[in-house]
PDB file of C-alpha atoms in Angstrom:
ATOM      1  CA  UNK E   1       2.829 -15.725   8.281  1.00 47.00           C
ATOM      2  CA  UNK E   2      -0.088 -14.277   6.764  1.00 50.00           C
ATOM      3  CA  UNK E   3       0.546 -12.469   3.320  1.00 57.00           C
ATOM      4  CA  UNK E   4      -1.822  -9.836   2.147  1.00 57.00           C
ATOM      5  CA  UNK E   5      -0.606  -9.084  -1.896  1.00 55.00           C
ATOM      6  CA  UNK E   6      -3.339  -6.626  -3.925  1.00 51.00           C
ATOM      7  CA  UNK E   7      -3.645  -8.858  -7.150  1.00 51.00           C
ATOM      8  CA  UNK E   8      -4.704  -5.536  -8.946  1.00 50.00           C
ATOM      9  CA  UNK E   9      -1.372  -3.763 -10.012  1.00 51.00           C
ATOM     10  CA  UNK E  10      -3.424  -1.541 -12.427  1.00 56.00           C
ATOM     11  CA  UNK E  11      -5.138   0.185  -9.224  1.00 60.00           C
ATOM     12  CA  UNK E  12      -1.904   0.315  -7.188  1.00 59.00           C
ATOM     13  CA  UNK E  13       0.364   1.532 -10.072  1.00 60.00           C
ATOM     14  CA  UNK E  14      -2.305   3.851 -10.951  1.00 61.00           C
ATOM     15  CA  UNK E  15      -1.457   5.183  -7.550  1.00 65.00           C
ATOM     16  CA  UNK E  16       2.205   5.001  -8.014  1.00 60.00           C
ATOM     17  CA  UNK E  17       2.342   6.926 -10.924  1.00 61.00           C
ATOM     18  CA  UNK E  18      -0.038   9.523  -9.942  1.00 62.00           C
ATOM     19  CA  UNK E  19       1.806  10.360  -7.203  1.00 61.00           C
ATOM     20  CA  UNK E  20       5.323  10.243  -8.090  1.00 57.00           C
ATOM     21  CA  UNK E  21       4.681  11.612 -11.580  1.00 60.00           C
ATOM     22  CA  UNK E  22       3.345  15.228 -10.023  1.00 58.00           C
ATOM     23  CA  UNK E  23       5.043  15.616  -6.837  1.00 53.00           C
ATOM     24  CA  UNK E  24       3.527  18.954  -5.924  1.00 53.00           C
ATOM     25  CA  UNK E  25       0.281  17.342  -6.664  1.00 53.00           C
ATOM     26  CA  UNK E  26      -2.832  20.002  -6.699  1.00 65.00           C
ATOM     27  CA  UNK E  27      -4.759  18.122  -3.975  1.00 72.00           C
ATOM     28  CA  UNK E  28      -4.297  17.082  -0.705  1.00 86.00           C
ATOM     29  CA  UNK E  29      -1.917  14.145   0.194  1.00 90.00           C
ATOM     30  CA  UNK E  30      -5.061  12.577   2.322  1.00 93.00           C
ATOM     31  CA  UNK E  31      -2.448  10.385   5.117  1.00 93.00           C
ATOM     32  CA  UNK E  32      -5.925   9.608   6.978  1.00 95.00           C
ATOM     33  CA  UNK E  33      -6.629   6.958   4.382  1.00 95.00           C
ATOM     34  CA  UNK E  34      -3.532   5.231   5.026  1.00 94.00           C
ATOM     35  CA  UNK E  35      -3.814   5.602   8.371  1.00 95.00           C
ATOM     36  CA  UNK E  36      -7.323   4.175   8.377  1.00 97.00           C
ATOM     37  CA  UNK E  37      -6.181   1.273   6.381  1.00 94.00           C
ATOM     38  CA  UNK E  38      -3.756   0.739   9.028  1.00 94.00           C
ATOM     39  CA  UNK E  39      -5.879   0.746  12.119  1.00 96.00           C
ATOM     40  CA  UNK E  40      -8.752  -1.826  10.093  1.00 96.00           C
ATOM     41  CA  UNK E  41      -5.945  -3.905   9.404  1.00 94.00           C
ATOM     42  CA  UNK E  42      -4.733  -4.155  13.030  1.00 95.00           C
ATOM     43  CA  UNK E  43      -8.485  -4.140  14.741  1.00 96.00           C
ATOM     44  CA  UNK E  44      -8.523  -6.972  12.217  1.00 95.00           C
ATOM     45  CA  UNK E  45      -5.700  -8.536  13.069  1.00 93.00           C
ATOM     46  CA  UNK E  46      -7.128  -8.103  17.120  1.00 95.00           C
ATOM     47  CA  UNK E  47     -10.332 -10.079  16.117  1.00 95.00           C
ATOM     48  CA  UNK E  48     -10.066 -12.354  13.799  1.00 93.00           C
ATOM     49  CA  UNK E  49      -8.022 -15.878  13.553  1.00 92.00           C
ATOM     50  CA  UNK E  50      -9.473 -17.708  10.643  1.00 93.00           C
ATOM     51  CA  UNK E  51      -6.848 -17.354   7.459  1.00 89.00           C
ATOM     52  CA  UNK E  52      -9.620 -17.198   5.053  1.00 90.00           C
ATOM     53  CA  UNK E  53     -11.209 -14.210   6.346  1.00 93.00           C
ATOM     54  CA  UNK E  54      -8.087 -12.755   7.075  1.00 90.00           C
ATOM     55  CA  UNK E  55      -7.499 -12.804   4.070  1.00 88.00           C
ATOM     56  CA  UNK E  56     -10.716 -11.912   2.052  1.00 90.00           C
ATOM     57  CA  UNK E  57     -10.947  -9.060   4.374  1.00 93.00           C
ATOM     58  CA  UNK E  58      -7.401  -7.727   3.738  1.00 89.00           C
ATOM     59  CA  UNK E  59      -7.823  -7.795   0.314  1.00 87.00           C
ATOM     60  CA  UNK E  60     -10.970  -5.704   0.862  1.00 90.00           C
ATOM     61  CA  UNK E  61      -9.191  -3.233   2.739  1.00 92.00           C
ATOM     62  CA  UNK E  62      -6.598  -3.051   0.957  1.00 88.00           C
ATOM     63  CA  UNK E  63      -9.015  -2.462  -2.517  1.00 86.00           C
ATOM     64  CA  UNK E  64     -10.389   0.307  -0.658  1.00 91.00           C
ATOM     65  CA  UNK E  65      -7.250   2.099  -0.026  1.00 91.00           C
ATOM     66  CA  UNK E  66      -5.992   1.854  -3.272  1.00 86.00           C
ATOM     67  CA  UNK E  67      -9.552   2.730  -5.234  1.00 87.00           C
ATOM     68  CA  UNK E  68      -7.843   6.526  -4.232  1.00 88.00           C
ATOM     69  CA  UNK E  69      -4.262   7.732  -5.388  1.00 84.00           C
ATOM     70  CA  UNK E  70      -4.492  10.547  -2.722  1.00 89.00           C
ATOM     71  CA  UNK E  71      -2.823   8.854   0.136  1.00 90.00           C
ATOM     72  CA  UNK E  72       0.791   8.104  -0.819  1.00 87.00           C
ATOM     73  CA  UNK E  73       2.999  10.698  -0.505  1.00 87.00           C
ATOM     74  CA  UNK E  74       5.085  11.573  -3.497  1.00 85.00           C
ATOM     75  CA  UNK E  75       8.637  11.062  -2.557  1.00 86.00           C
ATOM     76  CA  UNK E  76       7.798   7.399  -1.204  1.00 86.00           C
ATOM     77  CA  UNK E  77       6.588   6.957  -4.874  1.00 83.00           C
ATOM     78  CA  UNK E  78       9.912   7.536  -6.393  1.00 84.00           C
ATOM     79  CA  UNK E  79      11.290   4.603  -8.440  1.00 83.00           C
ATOM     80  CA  UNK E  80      15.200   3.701  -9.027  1.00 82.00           C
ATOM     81  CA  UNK E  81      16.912   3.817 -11.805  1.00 80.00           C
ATOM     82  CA  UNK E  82      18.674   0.321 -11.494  1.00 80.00           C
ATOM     83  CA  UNK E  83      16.428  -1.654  -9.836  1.00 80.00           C
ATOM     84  CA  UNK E  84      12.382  -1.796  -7.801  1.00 81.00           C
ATOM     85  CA  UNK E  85      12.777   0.678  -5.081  1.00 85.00           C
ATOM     86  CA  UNK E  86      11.190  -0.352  -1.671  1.00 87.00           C
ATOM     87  CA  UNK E  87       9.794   2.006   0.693  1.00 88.00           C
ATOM     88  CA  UNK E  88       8.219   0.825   4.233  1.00 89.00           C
ATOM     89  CA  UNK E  89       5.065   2.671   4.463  1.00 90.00           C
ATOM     90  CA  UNK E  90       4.336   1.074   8.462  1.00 91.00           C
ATOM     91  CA  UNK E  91       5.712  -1.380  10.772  1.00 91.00           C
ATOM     92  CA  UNK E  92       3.246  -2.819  13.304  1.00 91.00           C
ATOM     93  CA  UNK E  93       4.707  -1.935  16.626  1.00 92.00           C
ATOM     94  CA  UNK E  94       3.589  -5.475  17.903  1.00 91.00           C
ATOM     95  CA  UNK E  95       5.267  -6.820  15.011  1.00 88.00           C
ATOM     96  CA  UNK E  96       2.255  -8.522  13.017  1.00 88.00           C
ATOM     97  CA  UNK E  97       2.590  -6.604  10.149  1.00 87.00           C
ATOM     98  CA  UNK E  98       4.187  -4.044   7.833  1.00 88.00           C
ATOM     99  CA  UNK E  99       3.290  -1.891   4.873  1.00 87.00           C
ATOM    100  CA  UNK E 100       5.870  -1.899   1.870  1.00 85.00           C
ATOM    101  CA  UNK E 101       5.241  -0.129  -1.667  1.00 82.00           C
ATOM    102  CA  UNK E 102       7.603  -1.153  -4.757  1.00 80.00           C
ATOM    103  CA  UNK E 103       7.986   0.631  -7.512  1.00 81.00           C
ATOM    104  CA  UNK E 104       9.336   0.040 -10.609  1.00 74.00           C
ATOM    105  CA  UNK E 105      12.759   1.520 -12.040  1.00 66.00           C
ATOM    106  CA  UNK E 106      13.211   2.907 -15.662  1.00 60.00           C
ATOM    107  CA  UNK E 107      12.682   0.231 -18.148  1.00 54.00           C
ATOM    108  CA  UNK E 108      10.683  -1.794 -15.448  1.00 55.00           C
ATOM    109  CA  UNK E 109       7.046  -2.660 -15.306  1.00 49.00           C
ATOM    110  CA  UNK E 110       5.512   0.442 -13.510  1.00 47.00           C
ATOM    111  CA  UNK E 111       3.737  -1.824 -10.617  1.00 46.00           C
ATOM    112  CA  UNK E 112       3.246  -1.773  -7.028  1.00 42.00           C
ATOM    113  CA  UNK E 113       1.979  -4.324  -4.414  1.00 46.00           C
ATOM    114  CA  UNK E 114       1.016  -2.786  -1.306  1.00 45.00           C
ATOM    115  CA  UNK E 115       1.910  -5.684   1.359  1.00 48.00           C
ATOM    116  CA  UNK E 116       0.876  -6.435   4.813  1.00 50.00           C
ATOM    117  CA  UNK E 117       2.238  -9.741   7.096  1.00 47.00           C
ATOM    118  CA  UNK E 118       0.446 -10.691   9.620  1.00 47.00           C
ATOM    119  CA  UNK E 119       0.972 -13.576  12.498  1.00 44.00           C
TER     120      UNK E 119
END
C-alpha cells in the first residue's frame, strides 16, 4: 500500500482553519479542485507503477490542492471536542485509494494531513 501524507501541515491546516473558522465563507467553495485532484490522482494511479514517482507525483498533486483553502467544504472542517475528527473526503470506487482530512479538537494541534492509499 502506497501512502501519500502532505508533510506541510502549515498549508493543509491553513486550509482547515479557513474553512471551518467562517462557515458561510464569502467565496465560492471551488469542489472542482478537489475533484481535479481526484481524477490526477487516479489517471495516475492508471499509468504509473514505479513507487518513487508515485510518490513524488502525489505529493505534487497533493501541494497543488492544498496551495488553495477554497475547496473543502466547511462542515467537513469541523474539529471535535474530545478527540481528531476524521472525515472521508473520497473513496476510490476500484478501491486504490481514499481521501481523509483530520482535524484537530480543542486543545489539539490545529493540523490536517490530506491522505491518499493507493495499490
Amino acid at each position: 500500500m502506497l501512502n501519500l501524507n502532505f508533510e506541510n501541515h502549515q498549508a493543509v491546516a491553513r486550509v482547515i482553519r479557513n474553512r471551518s473558522q467562517s462557515p458561510d465563507h464569502d467565496r465560492p467553495l471551488r469542489l472542482d479542485r478537489l475533484r481535479q485532484f481526484i481524477d490526477e490522482l487516479a489517471s495516475l494511479l492508471d499509468r504509473e507503477t514505479d513507487e518513487a514517482a508515485l510518490l513524488d507525483d502525489g505529493q505534487r498533486l497533493l501541494q497543488q490542492l492544498v496551495a488553495h483553502d477554497d475547496w473543502l467544504p466547511p462542515e467537513l472542517a469541523q474539529p471535535s471536542p474530545e478527540r481528531y475528527q476524521q472525515y472521508l473526503l473520497h473513496c476510490d470506487s476500484r478501491q486504490r485509494f481514499s481521501i481523509v482530512s483530520f482535524v484537530g479538537g480543542r486543545g489539539r494541534p490545529r493540523r490536517s494531513t490530506t491522505t491518499g492509499y493507493g495499490a
